Short mmCIF file of N, CA, C and O in Angstrom, two decimals:
data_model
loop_
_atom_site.label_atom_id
_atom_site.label_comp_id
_atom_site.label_asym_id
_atom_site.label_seq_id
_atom_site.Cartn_x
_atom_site.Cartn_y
_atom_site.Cartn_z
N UNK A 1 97.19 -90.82 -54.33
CA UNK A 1 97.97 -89.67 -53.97
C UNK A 1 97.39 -89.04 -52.70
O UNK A 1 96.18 -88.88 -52.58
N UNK A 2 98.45 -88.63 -51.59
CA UNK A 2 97.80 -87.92 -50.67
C UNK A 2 98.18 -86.53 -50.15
O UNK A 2 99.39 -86.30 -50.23
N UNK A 3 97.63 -85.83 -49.78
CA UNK A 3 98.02 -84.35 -49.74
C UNK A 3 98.43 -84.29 -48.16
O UNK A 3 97.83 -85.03 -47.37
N UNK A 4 99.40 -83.45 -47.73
CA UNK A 4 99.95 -82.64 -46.83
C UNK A 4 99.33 -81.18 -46.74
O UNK A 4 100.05 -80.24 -47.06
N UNK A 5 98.09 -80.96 -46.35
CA UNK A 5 97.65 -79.32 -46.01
C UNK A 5 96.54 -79.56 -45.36
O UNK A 5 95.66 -80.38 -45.65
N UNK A 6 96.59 -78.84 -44.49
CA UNK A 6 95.75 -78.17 -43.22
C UNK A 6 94.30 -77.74 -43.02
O UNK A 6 93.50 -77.73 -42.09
N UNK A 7 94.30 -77.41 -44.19
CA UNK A 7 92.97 -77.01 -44.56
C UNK A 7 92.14 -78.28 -44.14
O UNK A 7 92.66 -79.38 -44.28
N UNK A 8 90.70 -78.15 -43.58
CA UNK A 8 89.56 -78.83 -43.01
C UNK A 8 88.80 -79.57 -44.98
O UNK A 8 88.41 -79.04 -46.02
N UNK A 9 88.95 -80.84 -44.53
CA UNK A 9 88.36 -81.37 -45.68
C UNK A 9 87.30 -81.17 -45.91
O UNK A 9 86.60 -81.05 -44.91
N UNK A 10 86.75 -81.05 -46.97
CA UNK A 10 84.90 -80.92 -47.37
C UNK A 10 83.70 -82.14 -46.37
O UNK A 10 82.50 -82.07 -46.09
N UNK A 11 84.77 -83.15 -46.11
CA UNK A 11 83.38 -84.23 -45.87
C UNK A 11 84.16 -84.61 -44.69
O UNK A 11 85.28 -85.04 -44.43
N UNK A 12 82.94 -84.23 -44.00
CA UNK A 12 83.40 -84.53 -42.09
C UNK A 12 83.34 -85.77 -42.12
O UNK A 12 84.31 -86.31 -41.58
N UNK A 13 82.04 -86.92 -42.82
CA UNK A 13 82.08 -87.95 -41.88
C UNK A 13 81.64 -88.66 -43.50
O UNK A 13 81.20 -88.13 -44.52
N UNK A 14 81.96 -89.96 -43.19
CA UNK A 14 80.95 -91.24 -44.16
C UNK A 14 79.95 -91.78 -43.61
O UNK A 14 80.43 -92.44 -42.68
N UNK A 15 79.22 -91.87 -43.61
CA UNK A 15 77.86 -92.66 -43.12
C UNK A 15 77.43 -93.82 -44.04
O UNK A 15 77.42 -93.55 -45.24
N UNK A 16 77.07 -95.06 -43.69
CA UNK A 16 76.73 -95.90 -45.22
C UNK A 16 75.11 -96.09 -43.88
O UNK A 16 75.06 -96.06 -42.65
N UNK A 17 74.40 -96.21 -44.60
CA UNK A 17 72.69 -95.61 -44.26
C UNK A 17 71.95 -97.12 -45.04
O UNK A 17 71.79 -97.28 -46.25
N UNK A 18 71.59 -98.10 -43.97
CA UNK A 18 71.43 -99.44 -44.12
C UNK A 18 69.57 -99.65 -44.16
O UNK A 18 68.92 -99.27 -43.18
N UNK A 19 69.16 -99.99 -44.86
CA UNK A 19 67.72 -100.35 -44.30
C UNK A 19 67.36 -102.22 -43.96
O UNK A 19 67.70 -103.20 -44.62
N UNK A 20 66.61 -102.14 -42.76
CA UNK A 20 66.43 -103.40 -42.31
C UNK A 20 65.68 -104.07 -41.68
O UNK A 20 65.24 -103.52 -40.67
N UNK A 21 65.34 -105.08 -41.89
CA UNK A 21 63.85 -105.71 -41.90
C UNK A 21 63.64 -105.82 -40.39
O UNK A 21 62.62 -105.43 -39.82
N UNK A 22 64.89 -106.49 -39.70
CA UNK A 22 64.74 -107.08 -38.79
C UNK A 22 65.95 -106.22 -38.33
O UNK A 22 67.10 -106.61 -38.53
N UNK A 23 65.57 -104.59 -37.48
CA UNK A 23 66.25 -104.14 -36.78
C UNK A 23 67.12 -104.64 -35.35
O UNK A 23 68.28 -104.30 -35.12
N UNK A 24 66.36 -105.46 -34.52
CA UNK A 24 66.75 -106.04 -33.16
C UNK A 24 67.91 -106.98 -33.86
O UNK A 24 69.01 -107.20 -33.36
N UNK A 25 67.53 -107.41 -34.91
CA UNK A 25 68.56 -109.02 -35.09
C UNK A 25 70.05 -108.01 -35.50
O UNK A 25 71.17 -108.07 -34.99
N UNK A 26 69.66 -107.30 -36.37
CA UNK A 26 70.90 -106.54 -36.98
C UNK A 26 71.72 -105.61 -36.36
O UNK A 26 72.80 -105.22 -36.81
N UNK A 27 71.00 -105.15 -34.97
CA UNK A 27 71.68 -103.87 -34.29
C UNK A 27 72.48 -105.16 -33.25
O UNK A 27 73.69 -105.17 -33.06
N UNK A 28 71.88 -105.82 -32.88
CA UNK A 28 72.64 -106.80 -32.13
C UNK A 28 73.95 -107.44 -32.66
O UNK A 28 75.06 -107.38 -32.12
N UNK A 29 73.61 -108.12 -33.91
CA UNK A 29 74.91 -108.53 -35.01
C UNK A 29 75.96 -107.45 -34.79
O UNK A 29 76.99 -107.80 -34.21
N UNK A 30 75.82 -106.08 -35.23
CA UNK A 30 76.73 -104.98 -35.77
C UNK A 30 77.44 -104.38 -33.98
O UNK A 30 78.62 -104.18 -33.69
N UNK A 31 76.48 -104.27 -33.27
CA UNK A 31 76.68 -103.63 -31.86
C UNK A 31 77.38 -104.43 -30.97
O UNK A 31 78.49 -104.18 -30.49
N UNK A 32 76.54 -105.64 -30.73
CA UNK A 32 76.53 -106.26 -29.70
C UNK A 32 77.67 -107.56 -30.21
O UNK A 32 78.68 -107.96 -29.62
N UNK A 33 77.34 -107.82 -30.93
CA UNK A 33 78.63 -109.07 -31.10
C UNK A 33 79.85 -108.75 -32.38
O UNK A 33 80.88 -109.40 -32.56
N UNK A 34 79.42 -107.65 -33.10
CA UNK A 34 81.12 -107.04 -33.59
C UNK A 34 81.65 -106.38 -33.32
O UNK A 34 82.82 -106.24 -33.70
N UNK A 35 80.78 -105.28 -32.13
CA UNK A 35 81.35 -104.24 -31.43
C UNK A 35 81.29 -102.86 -31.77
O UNK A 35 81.90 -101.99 -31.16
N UNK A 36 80.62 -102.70 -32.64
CA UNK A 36 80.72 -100.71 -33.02
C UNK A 36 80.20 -100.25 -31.88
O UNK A 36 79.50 -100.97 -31.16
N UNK A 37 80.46 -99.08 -31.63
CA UNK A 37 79.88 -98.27 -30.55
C UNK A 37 78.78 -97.74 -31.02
O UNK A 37 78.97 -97.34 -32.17
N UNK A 38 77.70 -97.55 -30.64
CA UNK A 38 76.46 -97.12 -30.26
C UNK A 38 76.75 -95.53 -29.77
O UNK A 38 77.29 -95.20 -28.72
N UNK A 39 76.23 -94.63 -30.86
CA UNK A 39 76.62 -93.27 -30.89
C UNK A 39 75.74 -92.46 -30.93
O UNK A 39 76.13 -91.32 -30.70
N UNK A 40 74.81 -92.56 -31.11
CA UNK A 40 73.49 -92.00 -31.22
C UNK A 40 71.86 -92.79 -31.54
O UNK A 40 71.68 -93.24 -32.67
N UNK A 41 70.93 -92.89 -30.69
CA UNK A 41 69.72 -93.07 -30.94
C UNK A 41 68.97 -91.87 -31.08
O UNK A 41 68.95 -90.92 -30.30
N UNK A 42 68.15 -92.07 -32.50
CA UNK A 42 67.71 -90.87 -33.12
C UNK A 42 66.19 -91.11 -32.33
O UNK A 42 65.54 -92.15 -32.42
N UNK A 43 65.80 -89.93 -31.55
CA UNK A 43 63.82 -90.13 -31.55
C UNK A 43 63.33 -90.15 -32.63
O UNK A 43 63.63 -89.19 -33.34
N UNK A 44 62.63 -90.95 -33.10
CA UNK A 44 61.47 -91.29 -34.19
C UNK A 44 60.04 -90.64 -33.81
O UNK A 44 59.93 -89.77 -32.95
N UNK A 45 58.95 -91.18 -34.56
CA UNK A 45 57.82 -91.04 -34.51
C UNK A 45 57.32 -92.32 -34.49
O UNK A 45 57.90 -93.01 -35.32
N UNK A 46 56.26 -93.06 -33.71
CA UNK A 46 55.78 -94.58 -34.12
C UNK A 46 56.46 -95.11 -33.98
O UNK A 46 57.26 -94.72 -33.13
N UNK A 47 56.82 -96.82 -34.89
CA UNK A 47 57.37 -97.57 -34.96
C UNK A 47 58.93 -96.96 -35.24
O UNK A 47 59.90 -97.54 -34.76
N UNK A 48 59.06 -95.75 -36.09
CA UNK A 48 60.36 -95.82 -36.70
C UNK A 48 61.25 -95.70 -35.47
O UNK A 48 61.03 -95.17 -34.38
N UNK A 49 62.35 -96.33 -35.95
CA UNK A 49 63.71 -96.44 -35.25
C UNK A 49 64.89 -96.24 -36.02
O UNK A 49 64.92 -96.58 -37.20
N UNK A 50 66.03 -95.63 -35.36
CA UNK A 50 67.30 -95.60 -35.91
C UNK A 50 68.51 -95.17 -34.72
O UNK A 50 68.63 -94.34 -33.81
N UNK A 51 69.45 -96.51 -35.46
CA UNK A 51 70.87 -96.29 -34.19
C UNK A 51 72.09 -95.63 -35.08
O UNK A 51 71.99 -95.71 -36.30
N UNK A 52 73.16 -95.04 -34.55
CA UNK A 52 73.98 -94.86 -35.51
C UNK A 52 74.76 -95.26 -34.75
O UNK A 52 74.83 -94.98 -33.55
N UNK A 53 75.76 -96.32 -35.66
CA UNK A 53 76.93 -96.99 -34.90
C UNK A 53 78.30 -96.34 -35.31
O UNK A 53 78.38 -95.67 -36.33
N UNK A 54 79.51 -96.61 -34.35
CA UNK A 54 80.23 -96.05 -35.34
C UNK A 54 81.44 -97.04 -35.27
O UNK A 54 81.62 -97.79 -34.31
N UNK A 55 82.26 -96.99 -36.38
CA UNK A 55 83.24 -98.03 -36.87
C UNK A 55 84.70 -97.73 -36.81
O UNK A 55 85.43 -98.35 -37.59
N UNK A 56 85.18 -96.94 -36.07
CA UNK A 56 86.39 -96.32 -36.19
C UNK A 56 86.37 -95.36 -37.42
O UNK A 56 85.33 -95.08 -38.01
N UNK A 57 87.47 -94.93 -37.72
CA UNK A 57 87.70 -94.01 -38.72
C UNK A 57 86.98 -94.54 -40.71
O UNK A 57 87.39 -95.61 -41.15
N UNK A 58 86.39 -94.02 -41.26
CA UNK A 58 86.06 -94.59 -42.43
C UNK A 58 86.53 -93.67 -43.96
O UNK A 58 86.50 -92.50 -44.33
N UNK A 59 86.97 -95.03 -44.53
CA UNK A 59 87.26 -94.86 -45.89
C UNK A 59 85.95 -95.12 -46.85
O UNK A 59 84.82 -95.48 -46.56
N UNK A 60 86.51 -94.82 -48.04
CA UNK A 60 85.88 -95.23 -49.18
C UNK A 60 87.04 -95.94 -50.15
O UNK A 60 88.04 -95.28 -50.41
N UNK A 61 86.89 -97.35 -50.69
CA UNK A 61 87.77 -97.84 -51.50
C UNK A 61 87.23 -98.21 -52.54
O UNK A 61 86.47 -99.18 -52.57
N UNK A 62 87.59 -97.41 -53.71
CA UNK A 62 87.46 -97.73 -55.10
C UNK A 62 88.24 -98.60 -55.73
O UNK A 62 89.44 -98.39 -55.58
N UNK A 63 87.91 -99.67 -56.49
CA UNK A 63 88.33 -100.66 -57.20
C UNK A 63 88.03 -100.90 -58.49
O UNK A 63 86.87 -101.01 -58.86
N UNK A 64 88.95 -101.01 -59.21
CA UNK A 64 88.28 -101.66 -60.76
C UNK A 64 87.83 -102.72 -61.08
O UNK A 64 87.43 -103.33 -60.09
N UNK A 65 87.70 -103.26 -62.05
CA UNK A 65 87.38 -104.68 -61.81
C UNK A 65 88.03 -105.83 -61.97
O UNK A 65 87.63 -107.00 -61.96
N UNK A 66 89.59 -105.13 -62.20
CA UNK A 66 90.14 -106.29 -62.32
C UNK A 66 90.61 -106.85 -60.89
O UNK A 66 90.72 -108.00 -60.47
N UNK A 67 90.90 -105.41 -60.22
CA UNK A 67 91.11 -105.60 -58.58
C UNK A 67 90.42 -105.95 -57.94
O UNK A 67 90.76 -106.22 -56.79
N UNK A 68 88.70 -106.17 -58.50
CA UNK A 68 87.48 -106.75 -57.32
C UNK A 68 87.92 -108.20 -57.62
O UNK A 68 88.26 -108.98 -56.72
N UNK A 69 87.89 -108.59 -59.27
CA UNK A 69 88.57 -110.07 -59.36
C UNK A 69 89.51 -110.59 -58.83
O UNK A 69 89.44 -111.76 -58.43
N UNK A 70 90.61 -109.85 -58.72
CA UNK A 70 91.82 -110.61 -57.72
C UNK A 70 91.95 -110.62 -56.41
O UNK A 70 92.68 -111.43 -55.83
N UNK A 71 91.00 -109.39 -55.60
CA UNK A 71 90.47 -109.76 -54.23
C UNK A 71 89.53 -110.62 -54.21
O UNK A 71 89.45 -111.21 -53.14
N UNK A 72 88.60 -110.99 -55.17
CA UNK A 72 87.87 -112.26 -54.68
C UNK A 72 88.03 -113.67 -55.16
O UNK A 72 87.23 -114.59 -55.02
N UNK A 73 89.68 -113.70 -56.02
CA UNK A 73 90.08 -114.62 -56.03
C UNK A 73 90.62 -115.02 -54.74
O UNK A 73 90.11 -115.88 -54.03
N UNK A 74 91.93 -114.17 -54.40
CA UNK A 74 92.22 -114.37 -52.99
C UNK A 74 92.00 -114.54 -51.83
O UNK A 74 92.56 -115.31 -51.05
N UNK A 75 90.88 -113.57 -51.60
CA UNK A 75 89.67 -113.93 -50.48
C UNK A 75 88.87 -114.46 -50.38
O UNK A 75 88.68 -114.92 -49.26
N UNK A 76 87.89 -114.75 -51.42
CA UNK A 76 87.04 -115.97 -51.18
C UNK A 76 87.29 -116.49 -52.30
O UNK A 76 86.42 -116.27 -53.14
N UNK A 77 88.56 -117.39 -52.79
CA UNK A 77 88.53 -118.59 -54.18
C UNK A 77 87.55 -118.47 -55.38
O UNK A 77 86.93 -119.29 -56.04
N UNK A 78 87.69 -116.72 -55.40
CA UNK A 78 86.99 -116.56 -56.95
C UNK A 78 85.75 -116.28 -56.88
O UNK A 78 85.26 -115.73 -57.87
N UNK A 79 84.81 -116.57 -55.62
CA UNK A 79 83.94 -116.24 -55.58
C UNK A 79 83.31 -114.71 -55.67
O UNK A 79 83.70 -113.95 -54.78
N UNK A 80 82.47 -114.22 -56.55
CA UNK A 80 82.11 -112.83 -56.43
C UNK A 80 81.54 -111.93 -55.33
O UNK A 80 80.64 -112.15 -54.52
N UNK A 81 82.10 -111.15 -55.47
CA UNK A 81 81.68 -110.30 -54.30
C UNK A 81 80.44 -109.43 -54.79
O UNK A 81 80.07 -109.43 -55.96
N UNK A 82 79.74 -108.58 -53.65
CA UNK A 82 78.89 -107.83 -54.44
C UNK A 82 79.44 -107.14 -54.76
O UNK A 82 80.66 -107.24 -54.86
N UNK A 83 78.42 -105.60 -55.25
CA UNK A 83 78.79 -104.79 -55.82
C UNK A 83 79.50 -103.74 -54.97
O UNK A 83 80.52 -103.12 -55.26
N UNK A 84 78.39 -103.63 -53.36
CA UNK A 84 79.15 -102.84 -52.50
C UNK A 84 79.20 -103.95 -51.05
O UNK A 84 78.16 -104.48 -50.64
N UNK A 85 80.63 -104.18 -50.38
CA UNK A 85 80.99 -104.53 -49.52
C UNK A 85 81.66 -104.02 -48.81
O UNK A 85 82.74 -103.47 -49.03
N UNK A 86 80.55 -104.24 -46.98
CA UNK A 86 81.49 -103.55 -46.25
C UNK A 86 82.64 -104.22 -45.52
O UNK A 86 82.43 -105.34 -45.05
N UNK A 87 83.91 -103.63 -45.37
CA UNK A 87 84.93 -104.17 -44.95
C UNK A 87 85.48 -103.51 -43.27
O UNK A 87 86.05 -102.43 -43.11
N UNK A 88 85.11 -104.53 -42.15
CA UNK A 88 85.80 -103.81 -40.84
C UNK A 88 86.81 -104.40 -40.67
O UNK A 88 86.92 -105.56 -41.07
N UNK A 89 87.88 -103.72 -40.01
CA UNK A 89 89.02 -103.82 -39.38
C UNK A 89 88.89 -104.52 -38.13
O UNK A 89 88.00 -104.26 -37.31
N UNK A 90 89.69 -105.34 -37.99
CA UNK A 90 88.87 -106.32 -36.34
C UNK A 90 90.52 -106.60 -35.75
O UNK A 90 91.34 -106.46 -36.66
N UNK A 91 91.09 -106.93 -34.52
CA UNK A 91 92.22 -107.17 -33.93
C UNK A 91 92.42 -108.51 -34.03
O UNK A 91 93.50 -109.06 -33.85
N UNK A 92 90.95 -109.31 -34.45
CA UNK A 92 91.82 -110.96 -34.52
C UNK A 92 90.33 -111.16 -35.63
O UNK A 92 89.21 -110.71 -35.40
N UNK A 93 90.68 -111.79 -36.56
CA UNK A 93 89.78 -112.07 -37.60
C UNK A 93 88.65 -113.18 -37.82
O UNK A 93 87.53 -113.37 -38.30
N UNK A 94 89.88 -113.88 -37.04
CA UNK A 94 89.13 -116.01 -36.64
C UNK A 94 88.11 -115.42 -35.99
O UNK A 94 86.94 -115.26 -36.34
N UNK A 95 88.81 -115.07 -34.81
CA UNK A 95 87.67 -114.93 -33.70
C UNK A 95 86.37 -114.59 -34.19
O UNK A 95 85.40 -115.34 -34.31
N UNK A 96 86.48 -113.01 -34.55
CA UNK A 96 85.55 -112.48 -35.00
C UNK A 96 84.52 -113.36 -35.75
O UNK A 96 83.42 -113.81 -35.43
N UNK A 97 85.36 -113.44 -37.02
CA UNK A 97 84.82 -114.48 -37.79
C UNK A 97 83.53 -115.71 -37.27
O UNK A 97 82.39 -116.11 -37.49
N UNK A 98 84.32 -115.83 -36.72
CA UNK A 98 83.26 -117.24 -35.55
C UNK A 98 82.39 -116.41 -34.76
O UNK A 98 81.30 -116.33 -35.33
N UNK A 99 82.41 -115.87 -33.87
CA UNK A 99 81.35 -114.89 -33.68
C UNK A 99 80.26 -114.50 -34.27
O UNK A 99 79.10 -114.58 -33.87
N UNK A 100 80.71 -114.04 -35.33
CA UNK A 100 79.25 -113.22 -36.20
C UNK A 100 79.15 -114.67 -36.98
O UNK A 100 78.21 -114.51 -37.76
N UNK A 101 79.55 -115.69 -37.10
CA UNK A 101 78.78 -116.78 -37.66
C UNK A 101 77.99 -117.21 -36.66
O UNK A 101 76.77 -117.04 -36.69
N UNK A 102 78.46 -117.67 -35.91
CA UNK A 102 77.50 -117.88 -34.18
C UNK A 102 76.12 -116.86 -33.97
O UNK A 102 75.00 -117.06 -33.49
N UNK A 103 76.67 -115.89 -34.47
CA UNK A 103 75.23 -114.61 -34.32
C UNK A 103 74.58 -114.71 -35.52
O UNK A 103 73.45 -114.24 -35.42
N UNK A 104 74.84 -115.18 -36.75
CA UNK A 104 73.91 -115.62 -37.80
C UNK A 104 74.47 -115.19 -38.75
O UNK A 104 73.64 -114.81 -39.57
N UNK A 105 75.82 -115.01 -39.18
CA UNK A 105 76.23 -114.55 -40.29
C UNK A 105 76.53 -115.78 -41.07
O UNK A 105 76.94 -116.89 -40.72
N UNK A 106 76.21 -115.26 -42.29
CA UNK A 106 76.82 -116.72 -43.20
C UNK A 106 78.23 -116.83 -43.98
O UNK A 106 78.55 -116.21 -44.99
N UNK A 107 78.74 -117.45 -43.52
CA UNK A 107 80.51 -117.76 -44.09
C UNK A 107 80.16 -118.04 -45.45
O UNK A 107 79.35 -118.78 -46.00
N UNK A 108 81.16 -117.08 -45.89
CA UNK A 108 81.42 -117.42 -47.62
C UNK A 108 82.80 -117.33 -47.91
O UNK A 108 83.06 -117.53 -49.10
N UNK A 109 83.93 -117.03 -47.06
CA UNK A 109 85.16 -117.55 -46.94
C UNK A 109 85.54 -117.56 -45.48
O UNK A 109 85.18 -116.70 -44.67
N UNK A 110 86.21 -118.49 -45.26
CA UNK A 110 87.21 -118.49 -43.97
C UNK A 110 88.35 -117.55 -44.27
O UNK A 110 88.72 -117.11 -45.36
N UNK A 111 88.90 -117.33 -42.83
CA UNK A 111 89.62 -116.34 -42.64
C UNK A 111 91.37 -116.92 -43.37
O UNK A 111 91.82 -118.03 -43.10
N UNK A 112 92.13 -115.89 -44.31
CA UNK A 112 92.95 -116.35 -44.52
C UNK A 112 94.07 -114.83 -44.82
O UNK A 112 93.77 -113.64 -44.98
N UNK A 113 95.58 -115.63 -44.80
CA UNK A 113 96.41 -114.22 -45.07
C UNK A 113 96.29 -114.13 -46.47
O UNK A 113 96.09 -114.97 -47.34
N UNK A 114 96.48 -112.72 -46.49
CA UNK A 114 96.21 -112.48 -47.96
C UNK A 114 97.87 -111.64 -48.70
O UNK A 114 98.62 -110.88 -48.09
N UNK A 115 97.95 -111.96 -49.68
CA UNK A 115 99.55 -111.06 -50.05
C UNK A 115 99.87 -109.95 -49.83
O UNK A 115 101.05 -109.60 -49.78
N UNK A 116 98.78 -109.10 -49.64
CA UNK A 116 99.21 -107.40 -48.77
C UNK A 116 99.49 -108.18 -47.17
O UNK A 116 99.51 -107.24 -46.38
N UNK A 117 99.58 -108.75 -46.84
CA UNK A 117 99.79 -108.91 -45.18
C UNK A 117 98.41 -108.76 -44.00
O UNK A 117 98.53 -108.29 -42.86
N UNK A 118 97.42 -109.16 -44.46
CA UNK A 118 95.94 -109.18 -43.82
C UNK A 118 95.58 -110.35 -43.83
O UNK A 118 96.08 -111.11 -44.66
N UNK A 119 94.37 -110.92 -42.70
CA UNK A 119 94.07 -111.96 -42.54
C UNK A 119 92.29 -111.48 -42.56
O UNK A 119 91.59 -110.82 -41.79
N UNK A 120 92.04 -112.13 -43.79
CA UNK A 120 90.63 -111.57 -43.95
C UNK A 120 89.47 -112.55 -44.32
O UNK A 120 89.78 -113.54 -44.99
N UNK A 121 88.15 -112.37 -43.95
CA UNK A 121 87.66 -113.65 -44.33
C UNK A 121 85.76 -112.27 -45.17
O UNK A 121 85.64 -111.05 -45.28
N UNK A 122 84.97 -113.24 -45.44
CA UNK A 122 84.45 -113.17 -45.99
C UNK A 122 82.78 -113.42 -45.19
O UNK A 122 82.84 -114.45 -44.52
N UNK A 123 81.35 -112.75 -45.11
CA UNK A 123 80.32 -113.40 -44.81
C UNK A 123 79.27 -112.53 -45.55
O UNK A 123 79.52 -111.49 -46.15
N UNK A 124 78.20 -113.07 -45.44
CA UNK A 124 76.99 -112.45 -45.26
C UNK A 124 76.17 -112.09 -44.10
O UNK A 124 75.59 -113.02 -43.56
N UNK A 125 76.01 -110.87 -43.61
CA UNK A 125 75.12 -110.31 -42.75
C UNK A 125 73.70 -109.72 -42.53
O UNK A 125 72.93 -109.58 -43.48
N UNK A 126 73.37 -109.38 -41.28
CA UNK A 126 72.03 -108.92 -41.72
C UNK A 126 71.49 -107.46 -42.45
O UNK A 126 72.33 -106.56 -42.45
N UNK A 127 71.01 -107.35 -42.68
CA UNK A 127 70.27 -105.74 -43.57
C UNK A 127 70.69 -106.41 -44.58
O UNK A 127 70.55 -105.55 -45.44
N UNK A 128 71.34 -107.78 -45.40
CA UNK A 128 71.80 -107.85 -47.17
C UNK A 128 73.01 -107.77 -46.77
O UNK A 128 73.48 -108.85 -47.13
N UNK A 129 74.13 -106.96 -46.08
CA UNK A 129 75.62 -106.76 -46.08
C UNK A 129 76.32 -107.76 -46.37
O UNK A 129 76.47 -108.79 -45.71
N UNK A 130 76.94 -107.38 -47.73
CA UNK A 130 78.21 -108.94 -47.90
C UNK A 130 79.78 -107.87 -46.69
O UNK A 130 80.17 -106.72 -46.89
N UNK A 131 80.14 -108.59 -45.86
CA UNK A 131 81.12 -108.50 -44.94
C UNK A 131 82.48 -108.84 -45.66
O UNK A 131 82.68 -109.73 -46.49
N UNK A 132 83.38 -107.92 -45.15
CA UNK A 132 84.94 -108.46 -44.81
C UNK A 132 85.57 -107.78 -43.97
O UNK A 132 85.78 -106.57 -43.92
N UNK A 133 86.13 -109.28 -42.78
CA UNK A 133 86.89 -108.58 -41.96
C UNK A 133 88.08 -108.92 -42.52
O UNK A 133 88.32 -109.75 -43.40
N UNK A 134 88.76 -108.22 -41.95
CA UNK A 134 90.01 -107.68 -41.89
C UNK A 134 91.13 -107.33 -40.98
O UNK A 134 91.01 -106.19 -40.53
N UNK A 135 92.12 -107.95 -40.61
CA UNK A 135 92.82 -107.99 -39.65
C UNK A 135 94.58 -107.62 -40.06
O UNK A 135 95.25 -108.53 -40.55
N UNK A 136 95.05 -106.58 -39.88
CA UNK A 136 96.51 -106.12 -40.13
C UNK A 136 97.46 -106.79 -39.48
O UNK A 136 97.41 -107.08 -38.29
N UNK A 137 98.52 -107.11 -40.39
CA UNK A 137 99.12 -108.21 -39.66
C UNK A 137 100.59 -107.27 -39.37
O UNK A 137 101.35 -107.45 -38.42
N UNK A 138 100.73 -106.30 -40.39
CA UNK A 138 102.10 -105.38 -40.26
C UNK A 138 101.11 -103.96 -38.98
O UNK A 138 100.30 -103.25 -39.57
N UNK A 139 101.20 -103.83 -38.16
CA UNK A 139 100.60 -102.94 -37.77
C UNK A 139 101.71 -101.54 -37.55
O UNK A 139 102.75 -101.65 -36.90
N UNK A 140 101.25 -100.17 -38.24
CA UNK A 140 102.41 -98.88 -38.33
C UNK A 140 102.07 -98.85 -36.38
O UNK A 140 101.08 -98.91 -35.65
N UNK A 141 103.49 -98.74 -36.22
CA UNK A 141 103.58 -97.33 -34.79
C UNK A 141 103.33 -96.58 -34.95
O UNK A 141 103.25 -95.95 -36.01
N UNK A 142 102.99 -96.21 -33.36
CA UNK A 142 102.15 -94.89 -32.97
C UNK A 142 102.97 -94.67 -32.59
O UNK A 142 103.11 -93.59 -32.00
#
């Protein structure tokens, strides 16, 4: 259900807050070859570091389990997904797809249409992230 009113929502932003072994490999993966923008570098102290990327606009999608089962029948042939997966929106999915495998992601489905009208595939990334892109095939006018 979605509401029509004006009023300023409680929660300005989503943040999902990643920890990672191998910062250079992963800011490169997420930045440099999927493209988020680079929005802030926080000063640390020492060694610590932190980038905040950003992903276009963000949801949160809740699922039951019968709906995690029939998206990971469809998207990756049954295979389970984790528990939390992040899902980006990308303008061409293959591509992408091949890309972040090229940058070290590991394919756990190829990219395929799915019955809502998306062409989505499946990987593993760095920091642990199980991936899905996602590509709209009905796109709404602006």
């Amino acid at each position: 259900m979605t509401t029509e009113n004006h009023t300023p929502p409680p929660v300005r932003q989503l943040r999902l807050v990643v920890e990672t072994e191998d910062y250079d490999a992963a800011l490169t993966f997420y930045r440099d070859v999927l493209g988020l923008v680079e929005r802030e570098v926080v000063p640390s102290e020492g060694e610590a570091r932190i980038t905040i990327l950003e992903a276009g606009r963000a949801t949160l999608e809740l699922s039951n389990p019968a709906q995690v089962k029939y998206i990971d029948q469809v998207e990756a042939d049954g295979q389970p997904s984790a528990r939390i997966r992040v899902a980006f929106e990308v303008d061409d999915a293959e591509a992408a797809t091949r890309d972040l495998v090229e940058a070290g992601g590991t394919l756990i489905a190829e990219p395929r249409e799915t019955p809502w009208r998306s062409v989505n595939s499946r990987l593993n990334g760095p920091a642990g992230l199980q991936i899905t892109l996602f590509q709209e095939l009905d796109q709404p006018a602006d």
